[in-house]
PDB file of C-alpha atoms in Angstrom:
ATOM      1  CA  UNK A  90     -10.907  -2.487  20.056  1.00 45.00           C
ATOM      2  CA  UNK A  91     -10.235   0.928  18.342  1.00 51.00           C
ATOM      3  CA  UNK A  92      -7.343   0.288  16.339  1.00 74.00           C
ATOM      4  CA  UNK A  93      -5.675   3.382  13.711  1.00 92.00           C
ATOM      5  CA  UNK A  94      -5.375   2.138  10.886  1.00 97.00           C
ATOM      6  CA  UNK A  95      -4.867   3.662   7.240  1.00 97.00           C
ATOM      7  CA  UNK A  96      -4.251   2.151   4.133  1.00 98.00           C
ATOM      8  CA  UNK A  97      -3.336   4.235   0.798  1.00 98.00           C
ATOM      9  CA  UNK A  98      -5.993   2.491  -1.096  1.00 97.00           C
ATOM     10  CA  UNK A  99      -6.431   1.993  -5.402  1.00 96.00           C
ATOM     11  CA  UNK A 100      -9.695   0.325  -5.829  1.00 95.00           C
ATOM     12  CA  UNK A 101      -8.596  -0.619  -9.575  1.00 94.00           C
ATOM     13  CA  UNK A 102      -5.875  -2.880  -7.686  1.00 95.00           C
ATOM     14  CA  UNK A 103      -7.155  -6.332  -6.472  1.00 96.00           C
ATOM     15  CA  UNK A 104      -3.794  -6.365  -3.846  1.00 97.00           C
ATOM     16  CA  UNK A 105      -5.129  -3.057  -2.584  1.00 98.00           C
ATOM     17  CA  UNK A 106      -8.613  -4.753  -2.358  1.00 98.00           C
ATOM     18  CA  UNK A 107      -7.332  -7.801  -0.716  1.00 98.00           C
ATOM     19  CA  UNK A 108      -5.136  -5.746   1.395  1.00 98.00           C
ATOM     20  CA  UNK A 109      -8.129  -4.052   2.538  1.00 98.00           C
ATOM     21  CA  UNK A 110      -9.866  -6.869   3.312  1.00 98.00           C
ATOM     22  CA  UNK A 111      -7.890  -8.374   5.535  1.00 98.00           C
ATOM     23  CA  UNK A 112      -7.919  -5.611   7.620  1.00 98.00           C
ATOM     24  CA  UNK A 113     -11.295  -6.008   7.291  1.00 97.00           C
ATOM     25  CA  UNK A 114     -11.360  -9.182   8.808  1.00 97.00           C
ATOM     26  CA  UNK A 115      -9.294  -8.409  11.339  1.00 96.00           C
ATOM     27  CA  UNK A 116     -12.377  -6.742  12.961  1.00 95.00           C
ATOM     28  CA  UNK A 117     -10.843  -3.216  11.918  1.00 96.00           C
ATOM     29  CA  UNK A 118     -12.031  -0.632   9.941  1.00 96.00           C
ATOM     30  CA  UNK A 119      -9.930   1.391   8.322  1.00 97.00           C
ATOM     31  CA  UNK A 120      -9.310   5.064   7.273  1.00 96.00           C
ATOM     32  CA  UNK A 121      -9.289   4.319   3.328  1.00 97.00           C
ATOM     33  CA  UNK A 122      -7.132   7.329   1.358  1.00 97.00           C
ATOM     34  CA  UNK A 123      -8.145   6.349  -2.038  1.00 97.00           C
ATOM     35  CA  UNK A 124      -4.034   8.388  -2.818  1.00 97.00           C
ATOM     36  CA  UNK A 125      -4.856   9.041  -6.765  1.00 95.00           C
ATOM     37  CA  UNK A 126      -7.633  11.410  -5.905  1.00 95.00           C
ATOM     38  CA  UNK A 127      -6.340  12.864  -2.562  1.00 95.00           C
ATOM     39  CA  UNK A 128      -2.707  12.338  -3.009  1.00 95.00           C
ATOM     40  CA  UNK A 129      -0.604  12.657   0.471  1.00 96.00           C
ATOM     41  CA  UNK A 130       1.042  15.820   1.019  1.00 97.00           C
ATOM     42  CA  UNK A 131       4.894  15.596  -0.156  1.00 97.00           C
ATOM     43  CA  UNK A 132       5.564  15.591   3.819  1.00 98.00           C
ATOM     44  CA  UNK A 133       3.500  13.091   4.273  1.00 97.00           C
ATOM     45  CA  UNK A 134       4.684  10.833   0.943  1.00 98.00           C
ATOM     46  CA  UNK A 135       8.557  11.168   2.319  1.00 98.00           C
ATOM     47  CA  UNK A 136       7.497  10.161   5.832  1.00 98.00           C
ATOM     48  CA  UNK A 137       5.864   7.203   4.666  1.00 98.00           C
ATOM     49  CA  UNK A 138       8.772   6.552   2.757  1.00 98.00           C
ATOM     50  CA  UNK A 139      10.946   6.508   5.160  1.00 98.00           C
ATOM     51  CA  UNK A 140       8.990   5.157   7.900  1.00 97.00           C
ATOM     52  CA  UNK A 141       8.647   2.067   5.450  1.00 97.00           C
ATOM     53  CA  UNK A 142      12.076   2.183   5.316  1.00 98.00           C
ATOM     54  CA  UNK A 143      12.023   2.131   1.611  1.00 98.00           C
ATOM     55  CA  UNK A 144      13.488   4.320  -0.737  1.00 98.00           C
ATOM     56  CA  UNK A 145      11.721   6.443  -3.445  1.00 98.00           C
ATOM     57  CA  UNK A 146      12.662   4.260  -6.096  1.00 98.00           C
ATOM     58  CA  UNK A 147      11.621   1.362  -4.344  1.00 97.00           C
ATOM     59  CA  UNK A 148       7.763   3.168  -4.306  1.00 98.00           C
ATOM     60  CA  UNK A 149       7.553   3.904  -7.467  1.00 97.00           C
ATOM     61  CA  UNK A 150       4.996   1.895  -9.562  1.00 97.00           C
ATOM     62  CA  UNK A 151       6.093   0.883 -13.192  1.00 96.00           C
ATOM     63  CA  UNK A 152       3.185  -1.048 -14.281  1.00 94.00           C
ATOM     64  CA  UNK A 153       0.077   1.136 -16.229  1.00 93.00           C
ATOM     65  CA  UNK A 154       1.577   4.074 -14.801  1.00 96.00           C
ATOM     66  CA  UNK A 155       3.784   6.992 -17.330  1.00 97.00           C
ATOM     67  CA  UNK A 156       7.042   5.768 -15.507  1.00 98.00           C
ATOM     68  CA  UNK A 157       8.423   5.096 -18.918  1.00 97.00           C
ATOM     69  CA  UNK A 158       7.348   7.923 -20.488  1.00 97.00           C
ATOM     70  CA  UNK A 159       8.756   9.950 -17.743  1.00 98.00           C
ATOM     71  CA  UNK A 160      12.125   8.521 -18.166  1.00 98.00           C
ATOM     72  CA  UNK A 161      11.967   6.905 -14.367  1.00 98.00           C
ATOM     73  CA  UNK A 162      14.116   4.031 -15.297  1.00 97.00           C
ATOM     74  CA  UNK A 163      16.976   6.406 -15.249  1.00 97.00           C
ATOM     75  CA  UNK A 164      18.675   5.778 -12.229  1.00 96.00           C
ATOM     76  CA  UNK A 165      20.936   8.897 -11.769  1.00 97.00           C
ATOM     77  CA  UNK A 166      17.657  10.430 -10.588  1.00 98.00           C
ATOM     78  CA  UNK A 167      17.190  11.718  -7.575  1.00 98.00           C
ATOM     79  CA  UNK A 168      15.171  10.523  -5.034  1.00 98.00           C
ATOM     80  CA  UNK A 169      13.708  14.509  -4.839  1.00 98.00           C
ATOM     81  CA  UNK A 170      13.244  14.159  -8.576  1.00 98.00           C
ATOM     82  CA  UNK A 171      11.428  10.506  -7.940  1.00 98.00           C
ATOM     83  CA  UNK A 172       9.496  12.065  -5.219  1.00 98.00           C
ATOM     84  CA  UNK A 173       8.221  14.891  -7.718  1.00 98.00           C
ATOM     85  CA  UNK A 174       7.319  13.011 -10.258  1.00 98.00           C
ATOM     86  CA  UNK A 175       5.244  11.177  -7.792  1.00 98.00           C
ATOM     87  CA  UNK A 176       3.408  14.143  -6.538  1.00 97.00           C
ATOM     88  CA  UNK A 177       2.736  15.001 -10.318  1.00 97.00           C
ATOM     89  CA  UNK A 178       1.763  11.472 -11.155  1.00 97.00           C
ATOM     90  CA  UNK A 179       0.275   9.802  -7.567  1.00 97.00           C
ATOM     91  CA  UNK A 180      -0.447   6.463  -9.905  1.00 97.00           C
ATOM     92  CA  UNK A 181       3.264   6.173  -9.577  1.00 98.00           C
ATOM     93  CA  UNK A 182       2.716   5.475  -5.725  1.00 97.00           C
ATOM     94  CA  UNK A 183       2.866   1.725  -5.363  1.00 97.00           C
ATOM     95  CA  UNK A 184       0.353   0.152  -3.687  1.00 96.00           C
ATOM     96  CA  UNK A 185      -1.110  -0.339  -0.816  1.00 98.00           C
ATOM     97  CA  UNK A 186       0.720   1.506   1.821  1.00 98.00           C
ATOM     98  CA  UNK A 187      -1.172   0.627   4.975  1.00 98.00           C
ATOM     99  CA  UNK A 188       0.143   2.645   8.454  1.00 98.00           C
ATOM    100  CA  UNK A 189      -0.795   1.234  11.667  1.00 97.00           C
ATOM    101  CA  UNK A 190       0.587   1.419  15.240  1.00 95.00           C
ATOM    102  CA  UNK A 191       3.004  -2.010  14.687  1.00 95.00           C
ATOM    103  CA  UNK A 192       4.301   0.744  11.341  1.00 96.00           C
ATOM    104  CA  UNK A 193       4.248   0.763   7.430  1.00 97.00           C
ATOM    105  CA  UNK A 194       4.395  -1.169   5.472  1.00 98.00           C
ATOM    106  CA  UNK A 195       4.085  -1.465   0.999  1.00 98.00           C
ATOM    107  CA  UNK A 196       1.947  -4.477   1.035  1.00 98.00           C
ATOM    108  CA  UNK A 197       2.856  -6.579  -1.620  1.00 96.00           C
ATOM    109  CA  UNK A 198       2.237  -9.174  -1.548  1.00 96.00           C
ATOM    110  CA  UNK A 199      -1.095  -8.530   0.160  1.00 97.00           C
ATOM    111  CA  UNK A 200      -1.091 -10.876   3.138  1.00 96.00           C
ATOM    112  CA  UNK A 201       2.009  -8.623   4.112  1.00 97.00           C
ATOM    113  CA  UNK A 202      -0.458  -6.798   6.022  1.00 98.00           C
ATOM    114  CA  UNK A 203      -0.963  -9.485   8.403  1.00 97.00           C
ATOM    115  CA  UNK A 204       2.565  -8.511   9.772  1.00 96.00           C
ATOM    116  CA  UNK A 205       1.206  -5.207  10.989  1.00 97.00           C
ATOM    117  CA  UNK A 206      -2.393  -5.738  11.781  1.00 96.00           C
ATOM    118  CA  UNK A 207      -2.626  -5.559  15.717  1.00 94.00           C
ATOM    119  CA  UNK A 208      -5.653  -7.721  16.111  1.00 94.00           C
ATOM    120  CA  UNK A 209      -6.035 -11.498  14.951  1.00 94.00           C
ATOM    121  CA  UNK A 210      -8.157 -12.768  11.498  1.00 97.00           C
ATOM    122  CA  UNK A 211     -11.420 -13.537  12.652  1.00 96.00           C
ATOM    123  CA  UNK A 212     -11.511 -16.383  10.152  1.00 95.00           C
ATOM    124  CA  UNK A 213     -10.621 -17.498   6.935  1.00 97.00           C
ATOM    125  CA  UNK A 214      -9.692 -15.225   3.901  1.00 97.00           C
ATOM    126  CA  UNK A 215      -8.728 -16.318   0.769  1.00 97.00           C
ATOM    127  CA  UNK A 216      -7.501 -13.521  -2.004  1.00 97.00           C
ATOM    128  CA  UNK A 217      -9.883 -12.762  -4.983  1.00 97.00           C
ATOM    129  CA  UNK A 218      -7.182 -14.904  -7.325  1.00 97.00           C
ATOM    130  CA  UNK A 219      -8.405 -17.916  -5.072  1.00 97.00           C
ATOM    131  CA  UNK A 220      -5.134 -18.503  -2.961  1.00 96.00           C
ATOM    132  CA  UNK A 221      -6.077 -19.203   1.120  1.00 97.00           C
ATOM    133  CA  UNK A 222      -3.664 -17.463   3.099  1.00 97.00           C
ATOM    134  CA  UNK A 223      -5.428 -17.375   6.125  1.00 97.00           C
ATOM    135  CA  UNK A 224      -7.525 -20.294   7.702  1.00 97.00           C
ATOM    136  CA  UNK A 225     -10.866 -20.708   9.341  1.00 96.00           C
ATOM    137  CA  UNK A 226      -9.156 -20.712  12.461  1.00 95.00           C
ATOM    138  CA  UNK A 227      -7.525 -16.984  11.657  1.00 95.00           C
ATOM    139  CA  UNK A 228      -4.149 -18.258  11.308  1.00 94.00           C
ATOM    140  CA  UNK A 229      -1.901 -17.177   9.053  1.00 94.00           C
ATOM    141  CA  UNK A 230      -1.226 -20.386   5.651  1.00 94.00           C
ATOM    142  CA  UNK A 231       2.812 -20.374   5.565  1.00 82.00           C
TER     143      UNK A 231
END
């Protein structure tokens, strides 16, 4: 089955790398935008947004990234003024956004992917932390 599938990938994150591999074993590969080196355009950023029916401030990454330095915590910002800073700064772009034809969705936790992955696990995955979340089987552990 050819199935679309992008995912805005950090390979410094382990959900981004579980993400990512649960596509994987879905059977699918993906297109993998690795976003701090080829950031998405800012058409592109505020169409994900929206079409992951977040809001900027609900994309923005705190952790390792200069959201404190930048003052981001301030929340009379705008979400055009959170949306530049993330164009300046892409680390700020939580992670992973993945896009497929069910929609998009901000991954976190990881196994949120399996929500919007069109074709079945083709067996068991567990996360690099060591939790199973989906059985040999290829269905989903509640």
């Amino acid at each position: 089955m050819t199935t679309d599938i992008v995912i805005y990938h950090n390979r410094e994150c382990g959900t981004s790398r579980n993400t990512l591999a649960m596509i994987r074993n879905a059977g699918i590969e993906p297109h993998v935008v690795e976003y701090v080196k080829i950031p998405p355009s800012r058409v592109m950023l505020e169409s994900l947004i929206d079409r992951a029916g977040l809001s900027p401030r609900e994309l923005l990454r705190e952790k390792g990234t200069p959201y404190a330095e930048l003052g981001l915590g301030d929340e009379s910002l705008s979400d055009a003024a959170l949306v530049d800073a993330m164009m300046e700064h892409p680390i700020l772009i939580n992670r992973p956004l993945v896009v497929s034809p069910l929609g998009v969705r901000l991954c976190r936790p990881s196994e949120m992917v399996l929500d919007i992955v069109p074709t079945p696990q083709r067996g068991a995955f567990t996360k690099e932390d060591g939790e199973k979340v989906v059985d040999a089987a290829g269905a989903r552990i509640a």
